[in-house]
Amino acid sequence: MSRVTDQKLVIWIVAIAIVIIMLGAALYLYSQQEGPPTFNTSYGVGRPGTKPGEFNTPTGVSVAPSGFLYVLEHRSSRIQQLSLDGQPVAEWGEIGTKTKQFREPLRLKTDGDGNLYVADTANHRVQWFSPAGEFEGEFGTRGRDAGKFSHPVGLAFDSNNNLYVADTYNHRIQKIGRSLNVLQTYPEKPERSNAQGFLNAPWGVAVDNQDTVYVADSGNNRIVRYNNDGRHISTFGSKGTEDGQFDRPSDIAIDSDGNLLVVDSGNNRIQKFSPQGEFLYKWGQPGMAGGMFNNPQQIAVTSEGVIFVADSGNHRVQKFMPRRRNLLNTQAPIVGPTRPVFQPDDRPGDPGSLPPSQGFPESGSSGQGSVLQPDSNGEL
């Protein structure tokens, strides 16, 4: 073999090696891009239960600064405190109208000090408790005046620990200070409307670290964004099944990067968006296997990106771990056998029917009442 041929061979080998290294680097960088989270496990037995660690229609989930997980059961009006790996720690609550009792509660949220606030929906009030579950106070009655509610649902806190309440059938968000005074209403003059800046039965609310307010405007199937003084900034979304469309969005959480995780309840999925509303990815479909949902309600995310979803119709809480993009499949995997979602005659009457277009369950001593329909003014 001539010297020239040897030199050409070396050049070819070096060129191929460079291409392989560059391709490998590109694939590695691509694989590090964020993708839908991975199903990790679920807490609960997949059917209504009363024992510690079992749930009856969980619609609320929140992670405390102390690292505990709180789960709110809509049907049994019970709150359970668990470790992040699902071990029961404590529980309290029952059906009623007294303190530490609830009627069709739908959401709960911890503040920066670890206190727990509960949207006691059918009692038209908010109760709050110490991290140990001791009753601390309550506020609200049914009405339209400031500080009163009509079926409050979503809860959120800003950087100053002010509380935001989705006052669902008054079609507004109320911002409440630590002395329980109403500081702001979103919009300023609320009415049931699909006009820009107005709301129709909002279910979820979240506040980012810039105190921008995001609202799951469930009756209008969209997300509405306000600045902290109540000025409408932008709106995105419409009714449908495509990316960026919704069917009764019920809750919003904000991750450590400021992105939005929207619970698209009627479509049995979670969608993720940038703060400006750019669609990033989605995961979930109807069913009972891991990674599937049956009327998901509230979502919580830790600073490490671990996600908990109250999968109400499947009577469980699902846990998802953050992951990088899978090169062959960018959707979250479905784990376990695929089974059909509950049929209407199997559904426990409730959240599956709860979002605004169907109304709220009728109150009763058993918590198992039929579903009321809102009238033309959105009232029950």
mmCIF file of C-alpha atoms in Angstrom:
data_model
loop_
_atom_site.group_PDB
_atom_site.id
_atom_site.type_symbol
_atom_site.label_atom_id
_atom_site.label_comp_id
_atom_site.label_asym_id
_atom_site.label_seq_id
_atom_site.Cartn_x
_atom_site.Cartn_y
_atom_site.Cartn_z
ATOM 1 C CA MET A 1 0.000 0.000 0.000
ATOM 2 C CA SER A 2 1.441 3.380 -1.004
ATOM 3 C CA ARG A 3 2.133 6.233 1.370
ATOM 4 C CA VAL A 4 -0.615 8.315 -0.342
ATOM 5 C CA THR A 5 -3.161 5.554 0.187
ATOM 6 C CA ASP A 6 -2.174 5.261 3.848
ATOM 7 C CA GLN A 7 -2.669 9.004 4.338
ATOM 8 C CA LYS A 8 -6.124 8.895 2.696
ATOM 9 C CA LEU A 9 -7.125 5.998 4.939
ATOM 10 C CA VAL A 10 -6.051 7.881 8.046
ATOM 11 C CA ILE A 11 -7.977 10.951 6.918
ATOM 12 C CA TRP A 12 -11.088 8.852 6.336
ATOM 13 C CA ILE A 13 -10.801 7.209 9.755
ATOM 14 C CA VAL A 14 -10.347 10.576 11.472
ATOM 15 C CA ALA A 15 -13.310 12.074 9.562
ATOM 16 C CA ILE A 16 -15.565 9.145 10.483
ATOM 17 C CA ALA A 17 -14.468 9.375 14.125
ATOM 18 C CA ILE A 18 -15.276 13.103 14.201
ATOM 19 C CA VAL A 19 -18.727 12.463 12.683
ATOM 20 C CA ILE A 20 -19.441 9.726 15.233
ATOM 21 C CA ILE A 21 -18.346 11.962 18.119
ATOM 22 C CA MET A 22 -20.475 14.871 16.871
ATOM 23 C CA LEU A 23 -23.491 12.633 16.310
ATOM 24 C CA GLY A 24 -23.097 11.141 19.775
ATOM 25 C CA ALA A 25 -22.842 14.585 21.334
ATOM 26 C CA ALA A 26 -25.946 15.756 19.467
ATOM 27 C CA LEU A 27 -27.923 12.696 20.553
ATOM 28 C CA TYR A 28 -26.799 13.167 24.143
ATOM 29 C CA LEU A 29 -27.831 16.823 24.173
ATOM 30 C CA TYR A 30 -31.190 15.922 22.622
ATOM 31 C CA SER A 31 -31.723 13.191 25.189
ATOM 32 C CA GLN A 32 -31.190 15.732 27.970
ATOM 33 C CA GLN A 33 -34.097 17.855 26.783
ATOM 34 C CA GLU A 34 -37.049 17.694 29.110
ATOM 35 C CA GLY A 35 -39.965 15.427 28.245
ATOM 36 C CA PRO A 36 -43.142 14.204 29.940
ATOM 37 C CA PRO A 37 -42.526 12.802 33.425
ATOM 38 C CA THR A 38 -42.368 9.093 34.159
ATOM 39 C CA PHE A 39 -45.088 7.350 36.128
ATOM 40 C CA ASN A 40 -43.567 6.196 39.402
ATOM 41 C CA THR A 41 -46.285 4.822 41.647
ATOM 42 C CA SER A 42 -49.773 5.474 42.975
ATOM 43 C CA TYR A 43 -51.208 5.707 46.471
ATOM 44 C CA GLY A 44 -54.617 4.173 47.153
ATOM 45 C CA VAL A 45 -56.241 0.905 46.130
ATOM 46 C CA GLY A 46 -58.087 2.025 42.987
ATOM 47 C CA ARG A 47 -61.523 1.923 44.605
ATOM 48 C CA PRO A 48 -63.203 3.877 47.423
ATOM 49 C CA GLY A 49 -61.640 3.086 50.781
ATOM 50 C CA THR A 50 -61.747 4.263 54.396
ATOM 51 C CA LYS A 51 -58.521 2.878 55.847
ATOM 52 C CA PRO A 52 -55.389 5.014 56.242
ATOM 53 C CA GLY A 53 -53.757 5.329 52.836
ATOM 54 C CA GLU A 54 -57.023 4.571 51.012
ATOM 55 C CA PHE A 55 -59.132 7.300 49.413
ATOM 56 C CA ASN A 56 -62.715 8.058 48.464
ATOM 57 C CA THR A 57 -62.672 10.436 45.499
ATOM 58 C CA PRO A 58 -59.536 12.466 46.218
ATOM 59 C CA THR A 59 -59.819 15.921 44.668
ATOM 60 C CA GLY A 60 -57.106 17.787 46.559
ATOM 61 C CA VAL A 61 -53.367 17.245 46.897
ATOM 62 C CA SER A 62 -50.674 19.556 48.263
ATOM 63 C CA VAL A 63 -47.022 19.231 49.296
ATOM 64 C CA ALA A 64 -45.985 21.073 52.466
ATOM 65 C CA PRO A 65 -42.593 22.769 52.956
ATOM 66 C CA SER A 66 -41.937 20.156 55.658
ATOM 67 C CA GLY A 67 -42.101 17.425 53.018
ATOM 68 C CA PHE A 68 -45.484 15.956 53.905
ATOM 69 C CA LEU A 69 -48.186 15.207 51.356
ATOM 70 C CA TYR A 70 -51.788 16.179 52.146
ATOM 71 C CA VAL A 71 -54.708 14.528 50.351
ATOM 72 C CA LEU A 72 -58.312 15.761 50.494
ATOM 73 C CA GLU A 73 -61.147 13.255 49.986
ATOM 74 C CA HIS A 74 -64.219 14.853 48.464
ATOM 75 C CA ARG A 75 -66.757 12.176 49.351
ATOM 76 C CA SER A 76 -65.690 11.342 52.896
ATOM 77 C CA SER A 77 -64.639 14.919 53.806
ATOM 78 C CA ARG A 78 -61.362 13.590 55.192
ATOM 79 C CA ILE A 79 -57.821 14.948 55.030
ATOM 80 C CA GLN A 80 -54.914 12.543 55.174
ATOM 81 C CA GLN A 81 -51.309 13.478 55.890
ATOM 82 C CA LEU A 82 -48.769 11.151 54.292
ATOM 83 C CA SER A 83 -45.030 10.987 53.779
ATOM 84 C CA LEU A 84 -43.905 11.630 50.209
ATOM 85 C CA ASP A 85 -43.519 7.873 49.736
ATOM 86 C CA GLY A 86 -47.171 7.355 50.693
ATOM 87 C CA GLN A 87 -46.966 6.249 54.322
ATOM 88 C CA PRO A 88 -49.994 7.458 56.360
ATOM 89 C CA VAL A 89 -49.125 9.836 59.201
ATOM 90 C CA ALA A 90 -52.389 11.403 60.406
ATOM 91 C CA GLU A 91 -55.973 12.117 59.352
ATOM 92 C CA TRP A 92 -58.896 14.316 60.351
ATOM 93 C CA GLY A 93 -62.240 15.621 59.097
ATOM 94 C CA GLU A 94 -65.807 14.441 58.649
ATOM 95 C CA ILE A 95 -69.003 15.567 56.940
ATOM 96 C CA GLY A 96 -70.714 18.531 58.591
ATOM 97 C CA THR A 97 -70.835 22.276 59.075
ATOM 98 C CA LYS A 98 -68.836 22.708 62.285
ATOM 99 C CA THR A 99 -65.135 23.456 62.512
ATOM 100 C CA LYS A 100 -62.951 20.616 61.239
ATOM 101 C CA GLN A 101 -65.983 19.356 59.298
ATOM 102 C CA PHE A 102 -66.561 19.783 55.563
ATOM 103 C CA ARG A 103 -69.213 19.490 52.869
ATOM 104 C CA GLU A 104 -67.994 18.473 49.410
ATOM 105 C CA PRO A 105 -64.524 20.000 49.884
ATOM 106 C CA LEU A 106 -62.577 20.226 46.640
ATOM 107 C CA ARG A 107 -59.116 21.734 47.175
ATOM 108 C CA LEU A 108 -56.413 22.268 49.763
ATOM 109 C CA LYS A 109 -53.155 24.206 49.765
ATOM 110 C CA THR A 110 -50.269 24.776 52.170
ATOM 111 C CA ASP A 111 -48.827 28.245 52.680
ATOM 112 C CA GLY A 112 -45.175 29.175 53.115
ATOM 113 C CA ASP A 113 -45.339 28.389 56.837
ATOM 114 C CA GLY A 114 -46.818 24.935 56.311
ATOM 115 C CA ASN A 115 -50.353 25.829 57.409
ATOM 116 C CA LEU A 116 -53.066 24.011 55.495
ATOM 117 C CA TYR A 117 -56.011 25.807 53.875
ATOM 118 C CA VAL A 118 -59.097 23.899 52.714
ATOM 119 C CA ALA A 119 -61.780 25.019 50.242
ATOM 120 C CA ASP A 120 -64.856 23.807 52.118
ATOM 121 C CA THR A 121 -66.843 24.171 48.938
ATOM 122 C CA ALA A 122 -70.479 23.428 49.833
ATOM 123 C CA ASN A 123 -70.105 25.310 53.140
ATOM 124 C CA HIS A 124 -68.929 28.348 51.110
ATOM 125 C CA ARG A 125 -65.933 28.952 53.335
ATOM 126 C CA VAL A 126 -62.207 28.359 53.761
ATOM 127 C CA GLN A 127 -60.853 26.667 56.871
ATOM 128 C CA TRP A 128 -57.201 26.559 57.839
ATOM 129 C CA PHE A 129 -55.171 24.303 60.097
ATOM 130 C CA SER A 130 -51.725 24.087 61.621
ATOM 131 C CA PRO A 131 -49.224 21.644 60.067
ATOM 132 C CA ALA A 132 -50.280 19.184 62.785
ATOM 133 C CA GLY A 133 -53.934 19.463 61.802
ATOM 134 C CA GLU A 134 -55.115 21.712 64.615
ATOM 135 C CA PHE A 135 -57.967 24.057 63.655
ATOM 136 C CA GLU A 136 -56.728 27.649 63.344
ATOM 137 C CA GLY A 137 -59.625 29.566 61.817
ATOM 138 C CA GLU A 138 -62.196 29.980 59.066
ATOM 139 C CA PHE A 139 -63.696 32.715 56.953
ATOM 140 C CA GLY A 140 -66.462 33.125 54.399
ATOM 141 C CA THR A 141 -70.185 32.588 54.054
ATOM 142 C CA ARG A 142 -72.352 32.324 50.972
ATOM 143 C CA GLY A 143 -72.846 35.608 49.154
ATOM 144 C CA ARG A 144 -71.576 38.041 46.541
ATOM 145 C CA ASP A 145 -69.984 40.684 48.755
ATOM 146 C CA ALA A 146 -66.232 40.894 49.229
ATOM 147 C CA GLY A 147 -65.028 38.068 51.452
ATOM 148 C CA LYS A 148 -68.061 35.920 50.721
ATOM 149 C CA PHE A 149 -68.131 32.963 48.355
ATOM 150 C CA SER A 150 -70.276 30.833 46.103
ATOM 151 C CA HIS A 151 -68.662 27.375 45.979
ATOM 152 C CA PRO A 152 -64.970 28.260 46.402
ATOM 153 C CA VAL A 153 -62.577 25.791 44.771
ATOM 154 C CA GLY A 154 -58.978 26.690 43.819
ATOM 155 C CA LEU A 155 -56.449 28.117 46.303
ATOM 156 C CA ALA A 156 -53.004 29.690 45.842
ATOM 157 C CA PHE A 157 -50.488 31.887 47.657
ATOM 158 C CA ASP A 158 -48.212 34.660 46.424
ATOM 159 C CA SER A 159 -44.739 35.661 47.647
ATOM 160 C CA ASN A 160 -46.254 37.658 50.525
ATOM 161 C CA ASN A 161 -48.426 34.724 51.651
ATOM 162 C CA ASN A 162 -51.605 36.429 50.451
ATOM 163 C CA LEU A 163 -54.306 33.882 49.671
ATOM 164 C CA TYR A 164 -56.084 33.665 46.302
ATOM 165 C CA VAL A 165 -59.473 31.922 46.199
ATOM 166 C CA ALA A 166 -61.276 30.814 43.053
ATOM 167 C CA ASP A 167 -64.764 32.006 43.985
ATOM 168 C CA THR A 168 -66.236 29.753 41.365
ATOM 169 C CA TYR A 169 -69.862 30.721 40.948
ATOM 170 C CA ASN A 170 -69.228 34.374 41.659
ATOM 171 C CA HIS A 171 -66.953 34.128 38.596
ATOM 172 C CA ARG A 172 -63.989 35.808 40.233
ATOM 173 C CA ILE A 173 -60.729 35.360 42.098
ATOM 174 C CA GLN A 174 -60.471 37.032 45.501
ATOM 175 C CA LYS A 175 -57.074 38.007 46.885
ATOM 176 C CA ILE A 176 -57.149 37.926 50.681
ATOM 177 C CA GLY A 177 -54.511 39.402 52.990
ATOM 178 C CA ARG A 178 -53.141 37.810 56.129
ATOM 179 C CA SER A 179 -55.539 39.884 58.233
ATOM 180 C CA LEU A 180 -58.393 38.379 56.143
ATOM 181 C CA ASN A 181 -59.156 41.628 54.311
ATOM 182 C CA VAL A 182 -59.931 41.454 50.586
ATOM 183 C CA LEU A 183 -57.099 43.171 48.733
ATOM 184 C CA GLN A 184 -58.068 42.608 45.118
ATOM 185 C CA THR A 185 -60.687 40.971 42.906
ATOM 186 C CA TYR A 186 -59.929 39.486 39.488
ATOM 187 C CA PRO A 187 -61.567 40.866 37.397
ATOM 188 C CA GLU A 188 -62.345 44.074 39.265
ATOM 189 C CA LYS A 189 -66.039 43.962 38.318
ATOM 190 C CA PRO A 190 -66.788 40.264 37.852
ATOM 191 C CA GLU A 191 -69.572 38.837 35.777
ATOM 192 C CA ARG A 192 -70.059 35.542 34.010
ATOM 193 C CA SER A 193 -68.616 36.172 30.554
ATOM 194 C CA ASN A 194 -66.274 34.868 27.873
ATOM 195 C CA ALA A 195 -65.017 38.378 27.097
ATOM 196 C CA GLN A 196 -61.294 39.054 27.490
ATOM 197 C CA GLY A 197 -60.322 39.390 31.141
ATOM 198 C CA PHE A 198 -63.595 37.966 32.463
ATOM 199 C CA LEU A 199 -64.255 34.522 33.917
ATOM 200 C CA ASN A 200 -66.880 31.794 33.796
ATOM 201 C CA ALA A 201 -66.808 29.439 36.789
ATOM 202 C CA PRO A 202 -63.039 29.444 37.459
ATOM 203 C CA TRP A 203 -61.815 26.303 39.200
ATOM 204 C CA GLY A 204 -58.070 26.702 39.508
ATOM 205 C CA VAL A 205 -55.661 29.501 40.376
ATOM 206 C CA ALA A 206 -51.869 29.693 40.636
ATOM 207 C CA VAL A 207 -49.376 32.493 41.305
ATOM 208 C CA ASP A 208 -45.770 32.472 40.084
ATOM 209 C CA ASN A 209 -42.704 33.935 41.792
ATOM 210 C CA GLN A 210 -43.316 37.249 40.004
ATOM 211 C CA ASP A 211 -46.834 37.300 41.491
ATOM 212 C CA THR A 212 -48.428 36.857 38.080
ATOM 213 C CA VAL A 213 -51.837 35.219 38.518
ATOM 214 C CA TYR A 214 -52.996 32.335 36.298
ATOM 215 C CA VAL A 215 -56.607 31.135 36.323
ATOM 216 C CA ALA A 216 -58.126 27.909 35.014
ATOM 217 C CA ASP A 217 -61.239 29.522 33.528
ATOM 218 C CA SER A 218 -63.101 26.227 33.405
ATOM 219 C CA GLY A 219 -66.403 27.375 32.002
ATOM 220 C CA ASN A 220 -64.608 29.054 29.090
ATOM 221 C CA ASN A 221 -62.041 26.235 28.607
ATOM 222 C CA ARG A 222 -59.066 28.567 28.733
ATOM 223 C CA ILE A 223 -56.268 29.964 30.898
ATOM 224 C CA VAL A 224 -56.389 33.645 31.844
ATOM 225 C CA ARG A 225 -53.345 35.591 33.038
ATOM 226 C CA TYR A 226 -53.427 38.739 35.211
ATOM 227 C CA ASN A 227 -50.723 40.881 36.730
ATOM 228 C CA ASN A 228 -50.785 41.300 40.484
ATOM 229 C CA ASP A 229 -52.859 44.484 40.448
ATOM 230 C CA GLY A 230 -55.646 42.766 38.528
ATOM 231 C CA ARG A 231 -54.908 43.889 34.987
ATOM 232 C CA HIS A 232 -55.624 41.270 32.335
ATOM 233 C CA ILE A 233 -52.460 40.302 30.449
ATOM 234 C CA SER A 234 -53.370 37.464 28.098
ATOM 235 C CA THR A 235 -55.580 34.446 27.465
ATOM 236 C CA PHE A 236 -54.961 31.153 25.710
ATOM 237 C CA GLY A 237 -56.923 27.996 25.033
ATOM 238 C CA SER A 238 -60.302 26.930 23.694
ATOM 239 C CA LYS A 239 -62.565 23.896 23.942
ATOM 240 C CA GLY A 240 -61.255 20.791 22.198
ATOM 241 C CA THR A 241 -58.869 17.869 22.267
ATOM 242 C CA GLU A 242 -55.912 19.272 20.328
ATOM 243 C CA ASP A 243 -52.688 20.484 21.931
ATOM 244 C CA GLY A 244 -53.409 23.713 23.789
ATOM 245 C CA GLN A 245 -57.149 23.055 23.930
ATOM 246 C CA PHE A 246 -59.094 22.041 27.027
ATOM 247 C CA ASP A 247 -62.195 20.331 28.309
ATOM 248 C CA ARG A 248 -62.969 21.849 31.722
ATOM 249 C CA PRO A 249 -59.467 22.607 33.033
ATOM 250 C CA SER A 250 -59.613 22.180 36.796
ATOM 251 C CA ASP A 251 -56.255 23.216 38.235
ATOM 252 C CA ILE A 252 -52.861 24.812 37.559
ATOM 253 C CA ALA A 253 -49.476 24.297 39.198
ATOM 254 C CA ILE A 254 -46.252 26.168 38.456
ATOM 255 C CA ASP A 255 -42.911 24.351 38.423
ATOM 256 C CA SER A 256 -39.514 25.698 39.481
ATOM 257 C CA ASP A 257 -38.888 26.998 35.941
ATOM 258 C CA GLY A 258 -42.122 28.997 35.919
ATOM 259 C CA ASN A 259 -43.880 26.679 33.460
ATOM 260 C CA LEU A 260 -47.563 25.829 33.857
ATOM 261 C CA LEU A 261 -48.956 22.362 34.505
ATOM 262 C CA VAL A 262 -52.658 22.409 33.618
ATOM 263 C CA VAL A 263 -55.031 19.637 34.644
ATOM 264 C CA ASP A 264 -57.217 19.109 31.571
ATOM 265 C CA SER A 265 -59.866 17.142 33.461
ATOM 266 C CA GLY A 266 -62.360 16.407 30.716
ATOM 267 C CA ASN A 267 -59.594 15.154 28.420
ATOM 268 C CA ASN A 268 -57.991 13.082 31.218
ATOM 269 C CA ARG A 269 -54.534 14.515 30.691
ATOM 270 C CA ILE A 270 -51.999 17.049 31.922
ATOM 271 C CA GLN A 271 -50.665 19.725 29.564
ATOM 272 C CA LYS A 272 -47.524 21.776 30.130
ATOM 273 C CA PHE A 273 -47.024 25.326 28.865
ATOM 274 C CA SER A 274 -44.492 28.111 29.051
ATOM 275 C CA PRO A 275 -45.525 31.159 31.134
ATOM 276 C CA GLN A 276 -46.622 32.821 27.863
ATOM 277 C CA GLY A 277 -48.877 29.902 26.937
ATOM 278 C CA GLU A 278 -46.647 28.058 24.460
ATOM 279 C CA PHE A 279 -47.553 24.353 24.427
ATOM 280 C CA LEU A 280 -44.623 22.168 25.534
ATOM 281 C CA TYR A 281 -45.975 18.626 25.951
ATOM 282 C CA LYS A 282 -48.762 16.518 27.432
ATOM 283 C CA TRP A 283 -49.323 13.152 29.053
ATOM 284 C CA GLY A 284 -52.251 10.981 30.110
ATOM 285 C CA GLN A 285 -55.337 9.373 28.620
ATOM 286 C CA PRO A 286 -58.553 7.829 29.990
ATOM 287 C CA GLY A 287 -58.030 4.615 31.927
ATOM 288 C CA MET A 288 -56.969 2.977 35.157
ATOM 289 C CA ALA A 289 -53.370 1.901 34.455
ATOM 290 C CA GLY A 290 -50.450 3.907 35.775
ATOM 291 C CA GLY A 291 -50.129 7.172 33.841
ATOM 292 C CA MET A 292 -53.807 7.121 32.876
ATOM 293 C CA PHE A 293 -56.500 9.223 34.538
ATOM 294 C CA ASN A 294 -60.189 9.218 35.379
ATOM 295 C CA ASN A 295 -61.164 12.834 35.984
ATOM 296 C CA PRO A 296 -57.939 14.223 37.468
ATOM 297 C CA GLN A 297 -58.440 17.218 39.741
ATOM 298 C CA GLN A 298 -55.637 18.958 41.654
ATOM 299 C CA ILE A 299 -51.913 18.793 40.850
ATOM 300 C CA ALA A 300 -48.884 19.547 43.043
ATOM 301 C CA VAL A 301 -45.205 19.765 42.100
ATOM 302 C CA THR A 302 -42.139 19.845 44.351
ATOM 303 C CA SER A 303 -39.068 22.020 43.800
ATOM 304 C CA GLU A 304 -37.326 18.885 42.466
ATOM 305 C CA GLY A 305 -40.032 18.396 39.844
ATOM 306 C CA VAL A 306 -41.821 15.438 41.460
ATOM 307 C CA ILE A 307 -45.506 15.638 40.508
ATOM 308 C CA PHE A 308 -48.569 14.392 42.404
ATOM 309 C CA VAL A 309 -52.019 14.233 40.774
ATOM 310 C CA ALA A 310 -55.347 13.630 42.542
ATOM 311 C CA ASP A 311 -56.847 11.032 40.187
ATOM 312 C CA SER A 312 -60.327 11.338 41.649
ATOM 313 C CA GLY A 313 -62.325 8.798 39.637
ATOM 314 C CA ASN A 314 -59.677 6.140 40.194
ATOM 315 C CA HIS A 315 -59.587 6.913 43.941
ATOM 316 C CA ARG A 316 -55.834 7.329 44.042
ATOM 317 C CA VAL A 317 -52.967 9.804 43.941
ATOM 318 C CA GLN A 318 -50.430 9.258 41.177
ATOM 319 C CA LYS A 319 -46.767 10.170 41.517
ATOM 320 C CA PHE A 320 -44.590 11.105 38.535
ATOM 321 C CA MET A 321 -40.844 11.626 38.411
ATOM 322 C CA PRO A 322 -39.128 14.196 36.181
ATOM 323 C CA ARG A 323 -37.173 12.762 33.284
ATOM 324 C CA ARG A 324 -35.237 13.692 30.201
ATOM 325 C CA ARG A 325 -36.590 13.074 26.748
ATOM 326 C CA ASN A 326 -36.793 9.448 25.619
ATOM 327 C CA LEU A 327 -35.294 9.366 22.113
ATOM 328 C CA LEU A 328 -37.792 6.797 20.875
ATOM 329 C CA ASN A 329 -40.934 7.943 22.669
ATOM 330 C CA THR A 330 -41.612 11.423 24.012
ATOM 331 C CA GLN A 331 -44.844 10.441 25.748
ATOM 332 C CA ALA A 332 -44.989 9.260 29.352
ATOM 333 C CA PRO A 333 -45.250 5.460 29.440
ATOM 334 C CA ILE A 334 -48.412 3.641 30.397
ATOM 335 C CA VAL A 335 -47.673 1.108 33.118
ATOM 336 C CA GLY A 336 -49.742 -1.981 33.814
ATOM 337 C CA PRO A 337 -52.772 -3.437 32.071
ATOM 338 C CA THR A 338 -55.017 -1.046 30.200
ATOM 339 C CA ARG A 339 -58.532 -1.017 31.622
ATOM 340 C CA PRO A 340 -61.512 1.127 30.615
ATOM 341 C CA VAL A 341 -62.451 4.237 32.506
ATOM 342 C CA PHE A 342 -65.468 3.992 34.852
ATOM 343 C CA GLN A 343 -68.774 3.887 32.997
ATOM 344 C CA PRO A 344 -71.426 6.417 34.042
ATOM 345 C CA ASP A 345 -73.306 3.923 36.223
ATOM 346 C CA ASP A 346 -70.068 3.021 38.051
ATOM 347 C CA ARG A 347 -68.880 6.556 38.641
ATOM 348 C CA PRO A 348 -69.244 7.672 42.254
ATOM 349 C CA GLY A 349 -71.452 10.568 41.318
ATOM 350 C CA ASP A 350 -69.055 13.356 41.687
ATOM 351 C CA PRO A 351 -65.990 14.893 40.363
ATOM 352 C CA GLY A 352 -66.432 12.923 37.221
ATOM 353 C CA SER A 353 -69.401 15.183 36.963
ATOM 354 C CA LEU A 354 -68.078 18.079 38.990
ATOM 355 C CA PRO A 355 -66.483 20.566 36.624
ATOM 356 C CA PRO A 356 -68.642 23.568 35.822
ATOM 357 C CA SER A 357 -70.626 22.308 32.863
ATOM 358 C CA GLN A 358 -72.165 19.641 35.076
ATOM 359 C CA GLY A 359 -72.428 21.499 38.387
ATOM 360 C CA PHE A 360 -71.763 20.291 41.906
ATOM 361 C CA PRO A 361 -73.047 17.281 43.799
ATOM 362 C CA GLU A 362 -75.980 17.996 46.001
ATOM 363 C CA SER A 363 -75.087 18.199 49.664
ATOM 364 C CA GLY A 364 -76.359 15.526 52.006
ATOM 365 C CA SER A 365 -75.427 13.699 55.155
ATOM 366 C CA SER A 366 -73.898 10.896 53.133
ATOM 367 C CA GLY A 367 -72.069 13.154 50.719
ATOM 368 C CA GLN A 368 -73.452 10.997 47.886
ATOM 369 C CA GLY A 369 -76.141 13.294 46.501
ATOM 370 C CA SER A 370 -77.150 13.848 42.933
ATOM 371 C CA VAL A 371 -75.664 16.576 40.789
ATOM 372 C CA LEU A 372 -77.131 20.050 40.847
ATOM 373 C CA GLN A 373 -77.147 22.118 37.665
ATOM 374 C CA PRO A 374 -76.120 25.785 37.643
ATOM 375 C CA ASP A 375 -78.789 28.153 36.390
ATOM 376 C CA SER A 376 -78.338 30.735 33.641
ATOM 377 C CA ASN A 377 -76.448 32.950 36.088
ATOM 378 C CA GLY A 378 -74.080 30.173 37.068
ATOM 379 C CA GLU A 379 -75.705 29.794 40.487
ATOM 380 C CA LEU A 380 -76.746 26.517 42.119
#
